[in-house]
Amino acid sequence: MLEPVRDGNWIFGYGSLVWRPAFRYVERRPGQIRGYARRFWQASTDHRGTPEAPGRVLTLVEAEGELCGGMGYRVDDAVMADVLTDLDHREKNGYQRVSTSLYFDRESRETAVALVYIAGPTNPHYTGPEPVEDIAAIAARARGPSGENREYVLELARALERYGYRDEHVEAVARVITNRG
Ligand code: BEZ
């Protein structure tokens, strides 16, 4: 039996929030959500690219049977509204908050309800499936106000490895970028 954790405002990060949360939290725990796959299928004109040269950032696509590993953050009641306001503003280009179950790491039987930001297929920046080589070529040269697109990919790949989460899509894009030099 899975045991729900006691109360808490949980936010699940699967992209840059895994390695750079940039908000106040009281606890963080690696975990996974079910039924979603991470894909670099969202054009970024405001963070890791520009309107003239959009980069590629992550969204989640529905994928039955898939697990997506990342980081859960528990946020204090007193600051949760402000944290969400900041994230809503930061992720205004197509992302929406979705509530889902978060399963804490392998040996734990605990779960929580967490909020996650997803940019769905009807948002104007959604690219849909693109070849890994094309995504990597774009990410290798794009940069925007939040920094280089390649950093976004490579830091996530390192963080997932550190926490023991495999993600073939992220690893493939990171490998092509690294091999391009
Ligand atoms: C994240 O890192 O989990 C994240 C991805 C896209 C939008 C907001 C957050």
GROMACS .gro file of C-alpha atoms and ligand atoms in nm:
model
  190
    1MET     CA    1   0.000   0.000   0.000
    2LEU     CA    2   0.125   0.346  -0.087
    3GLU     CA    3   0.114   0.589   0.199
    4PRO     CA    4   0.033   0.954   0.135
    5VAL     CA    5   0.277   1.195   0.300
    6ARG     CA    6   0.142   1.434   0.556
    7ASP     CA    7   0.015   1.768   0.420
    8GLY     CA    8   0.231   1.989   0.213
    9ASN     CA    9   0.250   2.198  -0.096
   10TRP     CA   10   0.461   1.997  -0.339
   11ILE     CA   11   0.596   2.118  -0.672
   12PHE     CA   12   0.752   1.865  -0.908
   13GLY     CA   13   1.044   1.976  -1.125
   14TYR     CA   14   1.148   1.780  -1.433
   15GLY     CA   15   1.355   2.043  -1.617
   16SER     CA   16   1.566   2.325  -1.486
   17LEU     CA   17   1.378   2.300  -1.156
   18VAL     CA   18   1.564   1.973  -1.093
   19TRP     CA   19   1.900   2.148  -1.070
   20ARG     CA   20   1.806   2.515  -1.019
   21PRO     CA   21   1.477   2.557  -0.834
   22ALA     CA   22   1.515   2.935  -0.775
   23PHE     CA   23   1.241   2.945  -0.512
   24ARG     CA   24   1.224   2.888  -0.138
   25TYR     CA   25   1.143   2.537  -0.025
   26VAL     CA   26   1.153   2.358   0.307
   27GLU     CA   27   1.230   2.009   0.180
   28ARG     CA   28   1.326   1.844  -0.144
   29ARG     CA   29   1.306   1.479  -0.241
   30PRO     CA   30   1.374   1.297  -0.566
   31GLY     CA   31   1.065   1.134  -0.706
   32GLN     CA   32   0.880   1.025  -1.014
   33ILE     CA   33   0.548   1.095  -1.178
   34ARG     CA   34   0.365   0.840  -1.388
   35GLY     CA   35   0.211   0.856  -1.731
   36TYR     CA   36   0.430   1.130  -1.872
   37ALA     CA   37   0.745   1.145  -2.086
   38ARG     CA   38   0.985   1.440  -2.095
   39ARG     CA   39   1.046   1.591  -2.441
   40PHE     CA   40   1.235   1.894  -2.576
   41TRP     CA   41   0.931   1.985  -2.783
   42GLN     CA   42   0.870   2.338  -2.664
   43ALA     CA   43   1.028   2.638  -2.841
   44SER     CA   44   1.177   2.892  -2.602
   45THR     CA   45   1.169   3.255  -2.707
   46ASP     CA   46   1.206   3.402  -2.359
   47HIS     CA   47   1.446   3.183  -2.159
   48ARG     CA   48   1.686   2.971  -2.363
   49GLY     CA   49   1.632   3.143  -2.695
   50THR     CA   50   1.489   3.454  -2.851
   51PRO     CA   51   1.195   3.520  -3.084
   52GLU     CA   52   1.445   3.533  -3.373
   53ALA     CA   53   1.628   3.215  -3.270
   54PRO     CA   54   1.411   3.007  -3.038
   55GLY     CA   55   1.576   2.739  -2.830
   56ARG     CA   56   1.423   2.411  -2.717
   57VAL     CA   57   1.301   2.342  -2.364
   58LEU     CA   58   1.109   2.065  -2.201
   59THR     CA   59   0.748   1.981  -2.170
   60LEU     CA   60   0.573   1.660  -2.072
   61VAL     CA   61   0.368   1.451  -2.308
   62GLU     CA   62   0.119   1.191  -2.198
   63ALA     CA   63   0.272   0.846  -2.225
   64GLU     CA   64   0.100   0.548  -2.072
   65GLY     CA   65   0.327   0.335  -1.857
   66GLU     CA   66   0.616   0.584  -1.857
   67LEU     CA   67   0.787   0.722  -1.548
   68CYS     CA   68   0.945   1.065  -1.536
   69GLY     CA   69   1.205   1.120  -1.265
   70GLY     CA   70   1.275   1.459  -1.116
   71MET     CA   71   1.266   1.652  -0.791
   72GLY     CA   72   0.983   1.724  -0.553
   73TYR     CA   73   0.993   2.044  -0.350
   74ARG     CA   74   0.778   2.108  -0.046
   75VAL     CA   75   0.699   2.473  -0.006
   76ASP     CA   76   0.586   2.644   0.311
   77ASP     CA   77   0.222   2.752   0.327
   78ALA     CA   78   0.326   3.110   0.392
   79VAL     CA   79   0.515   3.147   0.063
   80MET     CA   80   0.333   2.901  -0.166
   81ALA     CA   81   0.111   3.165  -0.328
   82ASP     CA   82   0.413   3.386  -0.405
   83VAL     CA   83   0.615   3.093  -0.540
   84LEU     CA   84   0.331   2.996  -0.774
   85THR     CA   85   0.283   3.356  -0.886
   86ASP     CA   86   0.655   3.374  -0.974
   87LEU     CA   87   0.652   3.039  -1.153
   88ASP     CA   88   0.333   3.125  -1.341
   89HIS     CA   89   0.498   3.444  -1.461
   90ARG     CA   90   0.827   3.274  -1.547
   91GLU     CA   91   0.651   2.996  -1.736
   92LYS     CA   92   0.390   3.212  -1.900
   93ASN     CA   93   0.471   3.098  -2.254
   94GLY     CA   94   0.234   2.808  -2.283
   95TYR     CA   95   0.274   2.624  -1.952
   96GLN     CA   96  -0.014   2.538  -1.727
   97ARG     CA   97  -0.019   2.390  -1.380
   98VAL     CA   98  -0.138   2.032  -1.354
   99SER     CA   99  -0.186   1.832  -1.038
  100THR     CA  100  -0.050   1.478  -1.033
  101SER     CA  101   0.070   1.207  -0.796
  102LEU     CA  102   0.436   1.217  -0.700
  103TYR     CA  103   0.598   0.887  -0.600
  104PHE     CA  104   0.903   0.931  -0.382
  105ASP     CA  105   1.217   0.743  -0.449
  106ARG     CA  106   1.235   0.373  -0.498
  107GLU     CA  107   1.252   0.242  -0.143
  108SER     CA  108   0.989   0.484  -0.012
  109ARG     CA  109   0.620   0.396  -0.034
  110GLU     CA  110   0.513   0.753   0.020
  111THR     CA  111   0.329   0.966  -0.230
  112ALA     CA  112   0.216   1.326  -0.246
  113VAL     CA  113   0.002   1.536  -0.472
  114ALA     CA  114   0.226   1.774  -0.663
  115LEU     CA  115   0.188   2.058  -0.907
  116VAL     CA  116   0.378   2.034  -1.233
  117TYR     CA  117   0.404   2.276  -1.525
  118ILE     CA  118   0.311   2.130  -1.863
  119ALA     CA  119   0.295   2.304  -2.200
  120GLY     CA  120   0.029   2.117  -2.392
  121PRO     CA  121   0.013   2.044  -2.764
  122THR     CA  122  -0.221   2.335  -2.841
  123ASN     CA  123   0.011   2.606  -2.710
  124PRO     CA  124   0.171   2.815  -2.988
  125HIS     CA  125   0.529   2.722  -2.891
  126TYR     CA  126   0.475   2.347  -2.901
  127THR     CA  127   0.688   2.197  -3.175
  128GLY     CA  128   0.571   1.837  -3.164
  129PRO     CA  129   0.817   1.558  -3.242
  130GLU     CA  130   1.145   1.665  -3.401
  131PRO     CA  131   1.453   1.452  -3.473
  132VAL     CA  132   1.699   1.440  -3.183
  133GLU     CA  133   1.977   1.570  -3.413
  134ASP     CA  134   1.767   1.878  -3.501
  135ILE     CA  135   1.685   1.949  -3.137
  136ALA     CA  136   2.052   1.916  -3.043
  137ALA     CA  137   2.166   2.140  -3.330
  138ILE     CA  138   1.925   2.412  -3.218
  139ALA     CA  139   2.010   2.373  -2.848
  140ALA     CA  140   2.383   2.377  -2.920
  141ARG     CA  141   2.370   2.735  -3.045
  142ALA     CA  142   2.062   2.897  -2.890
  143ARG     CA  143   2.088   3.131  -2.597
  144GLY     CA  144   1.842   3.361  -2.424
  145PRO     CA  145   1.793   3.572  -2.110
  146SER     CA  146   1.826   3.263  -1.885
  147GLY     CA  147   2.150   3.152  -2.049
  148GLU     CA  148   2.274   2.897  -2.299
  149ASN     CA  149   2.034   2.633  -2.420
  150ARG     CA  150   2.314   2.372  -2.409
  151GLU     CA  151   2.358   2.437  -2.036
  152TYR     CA  152   1.985   2.367  -1.986
  153VAL     CA  153   2.024   2.027  -2.153
  154LEU     CA  154   2.361   1.923  -2.010
  155GLU     CA  155   2.292   2.028  -1.649
  156LEU     CA  156   1.969   1.831  -1.651
  157ALA     CA  157   2.142   1.524  -1.797
  158ARG     CA  158   2.404   1.545  -1.518
  159ALA     CA  159   2.140   1.592  -1.248
  160LEU     CA  160   1.933   1.295  -1.367
  161GLU     CA  161   2.243   1.078  -1.370
  162ARG     CA  162   2.326   1.194  -1.017
  163TYR     CA  163   1.982   1.089  -0.893
  164GLY     CA  164   1.986   0.764  -1.089
  165TYR     CA  165   1.703   0.845  -1.330
  166ARG     CA  166   1.743   0.725  -1.687
  167ASP     CA  167   1.586   0.930  -1.965
  168GLU     CA  168   1.678   0.818  -2.315
  169HIS     CA  169   1.549   1.133  -2.483
  170VAL     CA  170   1.749   1.368  -2.259
  171GLU     CA  171   2.057   1.148  -2.281
  172ALA     CA  172   2.035   1.133  -2.662
  173VAL     CA  173   2.009   1.511  -2.702
  174ALA     CA  174   2.291   1.566  -2.449
  175ARG     CA  175   2.513   1.310  -2.628
  176VAL     CA  176   2.473   1.481  -2.967
  177ILE     CA  177   2.545   1.824  -2.817
  178THR     CA  178   2.854   1.693  -2.638
  179ASN     CA  179   2.984   1.517  -2.948
  180ARG     CA  180   2.942   1.835  -3.154
  181GLY     CA  181   3.183   2.003  -2.907
  182BEZ     C1  182   1.059   2.217  -1.456
  182BEZ     O1  183   1.177   2.234  -1.449
  182BEZ     O2  184   1.004   2.127  -1.399
  182BEZ     C2  185   0.976   2.305  -1.539
  182BEZ     C3  186   0.964   2.277  -1.671
  182BEZ     C4  187   0.887   2.360  -1.748
  182BEZ     C5  188   0.821   2.467  -1.691
  182BEZ     C6  189   0.832   2.490  -1.557
  182BEZ     C7  190   0.909   2.410  -1.480
   0.00000   0.00000   0.00000
